[in-house]
Structures are given as C-alpha cells and as structure tokens.
Tab-separated table of C-alpha atoms in Angstrom:
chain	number	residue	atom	x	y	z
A	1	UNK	CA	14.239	17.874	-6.741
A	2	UNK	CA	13.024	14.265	-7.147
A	3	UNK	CA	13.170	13.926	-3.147
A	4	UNK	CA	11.234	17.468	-3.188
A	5	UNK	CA	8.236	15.558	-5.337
A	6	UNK	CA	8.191	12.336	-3.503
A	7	UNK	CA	6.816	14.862	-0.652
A	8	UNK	CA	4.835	16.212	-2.808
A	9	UNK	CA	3.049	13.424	-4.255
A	10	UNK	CA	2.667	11.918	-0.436
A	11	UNK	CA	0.347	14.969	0.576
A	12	UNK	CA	-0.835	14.947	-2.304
A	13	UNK	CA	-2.077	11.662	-1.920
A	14	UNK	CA	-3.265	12.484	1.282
A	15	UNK	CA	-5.175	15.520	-0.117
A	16	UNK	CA	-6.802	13.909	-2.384
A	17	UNK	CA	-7.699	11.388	-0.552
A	18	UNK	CA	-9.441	13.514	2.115
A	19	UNK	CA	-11.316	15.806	-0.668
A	20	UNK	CA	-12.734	12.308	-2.692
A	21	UNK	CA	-14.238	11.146	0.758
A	22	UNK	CA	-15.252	14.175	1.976
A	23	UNK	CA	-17.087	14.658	-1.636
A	24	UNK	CA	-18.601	11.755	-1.422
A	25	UNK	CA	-19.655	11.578	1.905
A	26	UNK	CA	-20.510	15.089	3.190
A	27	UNK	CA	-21.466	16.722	-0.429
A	28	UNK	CA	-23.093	13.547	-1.920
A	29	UNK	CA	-21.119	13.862	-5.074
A	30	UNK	CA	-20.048	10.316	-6.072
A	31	UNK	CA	-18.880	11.338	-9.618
A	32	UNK	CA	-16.679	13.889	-7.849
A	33	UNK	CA	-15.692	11.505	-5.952
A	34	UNK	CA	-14.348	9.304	-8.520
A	35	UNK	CA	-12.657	11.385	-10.491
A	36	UNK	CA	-10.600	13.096	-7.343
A	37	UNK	CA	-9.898	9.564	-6.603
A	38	UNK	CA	-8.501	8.490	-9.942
A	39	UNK	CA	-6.438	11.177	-9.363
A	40	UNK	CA	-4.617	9.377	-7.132
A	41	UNK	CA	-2.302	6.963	-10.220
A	42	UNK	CA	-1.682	10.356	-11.753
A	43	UNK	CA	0.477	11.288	-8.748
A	44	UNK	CA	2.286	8.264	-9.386
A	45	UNK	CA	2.671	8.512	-13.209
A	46	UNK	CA	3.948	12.217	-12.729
A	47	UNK	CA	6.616	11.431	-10.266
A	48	UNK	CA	7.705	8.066	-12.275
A	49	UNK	CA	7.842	10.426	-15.646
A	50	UNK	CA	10.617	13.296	-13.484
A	51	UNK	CA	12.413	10.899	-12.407
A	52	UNK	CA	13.159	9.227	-15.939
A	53	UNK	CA	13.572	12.770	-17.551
A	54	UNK	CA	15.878	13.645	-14.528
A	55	UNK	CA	18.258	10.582	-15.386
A	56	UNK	CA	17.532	11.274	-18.883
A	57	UNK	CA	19.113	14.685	-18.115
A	58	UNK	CA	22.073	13.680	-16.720
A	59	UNK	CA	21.602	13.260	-13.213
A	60	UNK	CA	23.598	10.823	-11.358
A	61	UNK	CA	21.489	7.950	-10.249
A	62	UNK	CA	21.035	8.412	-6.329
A	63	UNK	CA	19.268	7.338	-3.275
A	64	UNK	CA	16.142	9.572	-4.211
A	65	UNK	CA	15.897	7.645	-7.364
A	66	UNK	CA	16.002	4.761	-5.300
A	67	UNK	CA	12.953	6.079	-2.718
A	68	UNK	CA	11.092	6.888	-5.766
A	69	UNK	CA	10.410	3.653	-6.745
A	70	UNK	CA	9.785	2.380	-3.659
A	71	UNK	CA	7.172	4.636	-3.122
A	72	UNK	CA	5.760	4.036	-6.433
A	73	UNK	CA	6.059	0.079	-5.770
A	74	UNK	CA	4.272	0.762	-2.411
A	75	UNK	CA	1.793	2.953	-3.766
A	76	UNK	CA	0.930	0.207	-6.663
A	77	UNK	CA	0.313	-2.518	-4.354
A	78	UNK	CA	-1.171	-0.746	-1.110
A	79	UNK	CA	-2.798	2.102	-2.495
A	80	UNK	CA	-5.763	0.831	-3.315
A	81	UNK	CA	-6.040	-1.396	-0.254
A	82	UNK	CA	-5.315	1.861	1.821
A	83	UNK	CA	-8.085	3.811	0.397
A	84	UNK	CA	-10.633	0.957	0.312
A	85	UNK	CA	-10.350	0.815	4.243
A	86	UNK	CA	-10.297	4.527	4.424
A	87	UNK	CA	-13.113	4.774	2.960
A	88	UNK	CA	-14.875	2.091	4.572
A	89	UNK	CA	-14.172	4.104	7.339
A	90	UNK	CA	-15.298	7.674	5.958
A	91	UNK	CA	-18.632	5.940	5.257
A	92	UNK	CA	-19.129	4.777	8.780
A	93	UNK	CA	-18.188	7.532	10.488
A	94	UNK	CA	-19.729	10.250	7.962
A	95	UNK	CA	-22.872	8.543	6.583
A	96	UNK	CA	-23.927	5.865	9.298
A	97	UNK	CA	-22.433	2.873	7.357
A	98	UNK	CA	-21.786	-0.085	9.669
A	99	UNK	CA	-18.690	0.163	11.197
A	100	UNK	CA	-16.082	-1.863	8.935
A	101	UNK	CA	-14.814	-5.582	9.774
A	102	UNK	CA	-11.255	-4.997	11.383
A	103	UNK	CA	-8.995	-8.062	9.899
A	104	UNK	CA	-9.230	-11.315	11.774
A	105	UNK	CA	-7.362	-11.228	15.296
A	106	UNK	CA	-6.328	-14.891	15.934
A	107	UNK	CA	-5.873	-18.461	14.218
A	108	UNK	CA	-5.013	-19.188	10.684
A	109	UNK	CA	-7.683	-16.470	9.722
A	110	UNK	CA	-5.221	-13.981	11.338
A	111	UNK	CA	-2.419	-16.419	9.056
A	112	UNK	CA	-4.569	-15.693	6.226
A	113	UNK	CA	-4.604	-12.194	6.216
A	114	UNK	CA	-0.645	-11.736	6.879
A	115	UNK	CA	-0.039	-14.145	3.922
A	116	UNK	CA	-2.260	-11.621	1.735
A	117	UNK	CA	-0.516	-8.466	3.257
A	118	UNK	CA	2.916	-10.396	2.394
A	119	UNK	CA	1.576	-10.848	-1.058
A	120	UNK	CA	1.181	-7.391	-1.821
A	121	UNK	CA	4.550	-6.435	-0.054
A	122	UNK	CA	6.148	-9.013	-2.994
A	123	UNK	CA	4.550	-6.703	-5.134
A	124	UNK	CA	5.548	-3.741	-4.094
A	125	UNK	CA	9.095	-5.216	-4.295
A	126	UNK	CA	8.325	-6.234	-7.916
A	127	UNK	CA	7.319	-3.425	-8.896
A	128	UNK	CA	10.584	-1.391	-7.164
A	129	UNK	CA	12.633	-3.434	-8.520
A	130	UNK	CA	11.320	-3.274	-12.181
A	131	UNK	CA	11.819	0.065	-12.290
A	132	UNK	CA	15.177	0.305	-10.899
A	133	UNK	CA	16.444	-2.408	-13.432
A	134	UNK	CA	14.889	0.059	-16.230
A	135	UNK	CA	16.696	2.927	-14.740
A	136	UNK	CA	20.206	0.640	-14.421
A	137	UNK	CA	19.339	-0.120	-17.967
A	138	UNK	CA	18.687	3.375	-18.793
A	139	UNK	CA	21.887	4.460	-17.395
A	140	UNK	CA	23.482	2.174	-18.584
A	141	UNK	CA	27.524	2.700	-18.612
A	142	UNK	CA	27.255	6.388	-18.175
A	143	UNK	CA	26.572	6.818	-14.739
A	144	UNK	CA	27.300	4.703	-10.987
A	145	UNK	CA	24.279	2.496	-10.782
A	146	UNK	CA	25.328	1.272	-7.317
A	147	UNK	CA	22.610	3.364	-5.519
A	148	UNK	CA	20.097	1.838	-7.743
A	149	UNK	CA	20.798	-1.718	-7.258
A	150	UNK	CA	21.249	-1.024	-3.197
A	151	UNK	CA	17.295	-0.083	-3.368
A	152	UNK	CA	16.980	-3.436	-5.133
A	153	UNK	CA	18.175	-5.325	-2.203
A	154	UNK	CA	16.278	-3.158	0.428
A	155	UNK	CA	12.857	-4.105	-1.415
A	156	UNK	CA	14.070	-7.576	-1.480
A	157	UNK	CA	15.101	-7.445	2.382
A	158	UNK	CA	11.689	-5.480	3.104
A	159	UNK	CA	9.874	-8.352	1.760
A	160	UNK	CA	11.855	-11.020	2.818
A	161	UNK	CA	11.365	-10.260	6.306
A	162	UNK	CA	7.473	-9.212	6.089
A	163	UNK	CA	7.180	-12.947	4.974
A	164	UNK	CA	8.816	-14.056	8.236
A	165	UNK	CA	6.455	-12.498	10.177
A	166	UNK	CA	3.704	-13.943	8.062
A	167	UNK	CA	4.790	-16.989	8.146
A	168	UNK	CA	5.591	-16.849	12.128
A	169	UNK	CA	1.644	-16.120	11.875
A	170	UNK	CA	1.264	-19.499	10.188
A	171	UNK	CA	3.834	-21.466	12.398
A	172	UNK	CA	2.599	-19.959	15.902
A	173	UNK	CA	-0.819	-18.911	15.385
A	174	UNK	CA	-2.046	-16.801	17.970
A	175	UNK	CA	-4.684	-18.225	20.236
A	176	UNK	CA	-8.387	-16.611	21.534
A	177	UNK	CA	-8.671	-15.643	24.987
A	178	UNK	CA	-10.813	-18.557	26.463
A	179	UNK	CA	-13.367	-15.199	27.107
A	180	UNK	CA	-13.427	-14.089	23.693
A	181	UNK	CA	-15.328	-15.665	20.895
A	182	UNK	CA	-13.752	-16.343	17.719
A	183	UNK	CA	-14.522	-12.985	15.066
A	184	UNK	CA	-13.941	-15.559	12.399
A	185	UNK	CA	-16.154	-18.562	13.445
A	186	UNK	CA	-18.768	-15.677	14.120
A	187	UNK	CA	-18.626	-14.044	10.749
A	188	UNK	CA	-18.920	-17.943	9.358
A	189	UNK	CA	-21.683	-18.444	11.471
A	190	UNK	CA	-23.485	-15.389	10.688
A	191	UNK	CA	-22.927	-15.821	6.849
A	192	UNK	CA	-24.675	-19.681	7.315
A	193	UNK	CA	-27.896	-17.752	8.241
C-alpha cells in the first residue's frame, strides 16, 4: 500500500505540476496557479500521515517505509528548487520570458553551485533520517526496525558521496575551452553595467 502511494504522490506531483504552469502560463490564472502549486506539500503531508497510521496499525516496518522518507526528504529539499527551474522554463517557452540562466559550466562558479546542490542533498538526508528515527522510536520494541535504520545509512551514503563529487568540483575545477568565454565573468560583467 505505502509503495502503491509513493507512486501516487510522484505523478501526482508531476500533475500538478504541469496543471499550475499550464494555468499560469496558457490561461493567465496566477491565483490558480498558486493554489495548484501549494498543492504540491499536501502530497507530502498525506503520504507522511499513511505511513505513520500504517505502523501505527501494526505493520512491520519495511523497505517502503524506508523509500517513503526518502522521497519525502528529497521532496523537502529539491522540490522547490525543481519547480522554480520548471517554471522558469514554462515561462520561456510559453510566454516569451528570456530563456533561463543554465548553472555555471566551469571554475569555482561551477564549485559553487555543486557545494549548494550538496547542501540540499544533506538535507534531504536530514530530513530522511528524522523521520526514520521517529518511526524506530515509534516502533519501538514491537517490531524489527532493521529496515528502517538500513534507509538511514543509504541517505547518509547518498550524501556522503554527492559531497565527493562536489568537492572533486572544488579540488579539480573544470577549465573553459580557450574558445569559450567564461558564462560567469560575463554575467559579472553584464551586472557591472
């Protein structure tokens, strides 16, 4: 059931998603707009709420417990950032917006934006493994909490090695093409004037 609503609550992001831009962009109705998109936490808040009252119930904590809040941790720290570009996006393509800035390509801008990326990965991972420590608390001695506390250590793992990579941005930055200008030293430049 739980693994059932995950699913659920991914297209349902998706769909709402795609109806709050499409509102806004092809109908004109920003209010409509809004309020599909703050439908988007609800998603999460429903799917955190079954799984409690499922191991409130007496269900054996298990792995889909365990994706559950990972997706919730995920959706907490890149949700927002996911729709922000998406909509960026929407508005270029759909009302003649500018095209959005893509993230910075080389240097210790391109270091920058990893380290910011990593940042909200270490949230995510918080935020997973919060909730699984409630549920292991929840639990308690009724019930094998293994499961739980392996999707502790994958969060941990998944950011752990997301901040290699940023930081292999940091320690080998990677270099312009002698024929391509720097997109950060132009956006500097272009701010100056």
């Amino acid at each position: 059931m739980i693994l059932a609503l995950i699913i659920a609550c991914e297209v349902g992001f998706w769909v709402l998603l795609a109806l709050g831009l499409g509102a806004r962009y092809l109908l004109k109705w920003r209010r409509t707009s809004v309020v599909l998109l703050l439908g988007e936490p609800v998603l999460e808040l429903v799917l955190f709420v079954v799984t409690a009252v499922d191991l409130k119930n007496g269900a054996e904590p298990s792995w889909e417990h365990g994706v559950a809040a990972l997706y919730i941790g995920y959706t907490v720290a890149y949700g927002h950032y996911t729709i922000r570009w998406l909509d960026g996006h929407a508005a270029h393509r759909l009302s003649g917006a500018p095209k959005p800035v893509g993230p910075p390509r080389y240097g210790m801008a391109r270091a920058r934006h990893e380290g910011r990326l990593w940042l909200r990965t270490v949230l995510a991972a918080a935020v997973a493994c919060a909730l699984l420590q409630g549920a292991v608390w929840y639990v308690g001695d009724s019930g094998d909490v293994s499961s739980l506390r392996s999707f502790q250590g994958t969060a941990l793992r998944a950011a752990g090695i997301h901040g290699l990579v940023a930081l292999a941005y940091l320690i080998w930055p990677k270099k312009a093409p002698k024929d391509e200008p720097d997109p950060s030293t132009e956006r500097k430049e272009s701010v100056r004037r």
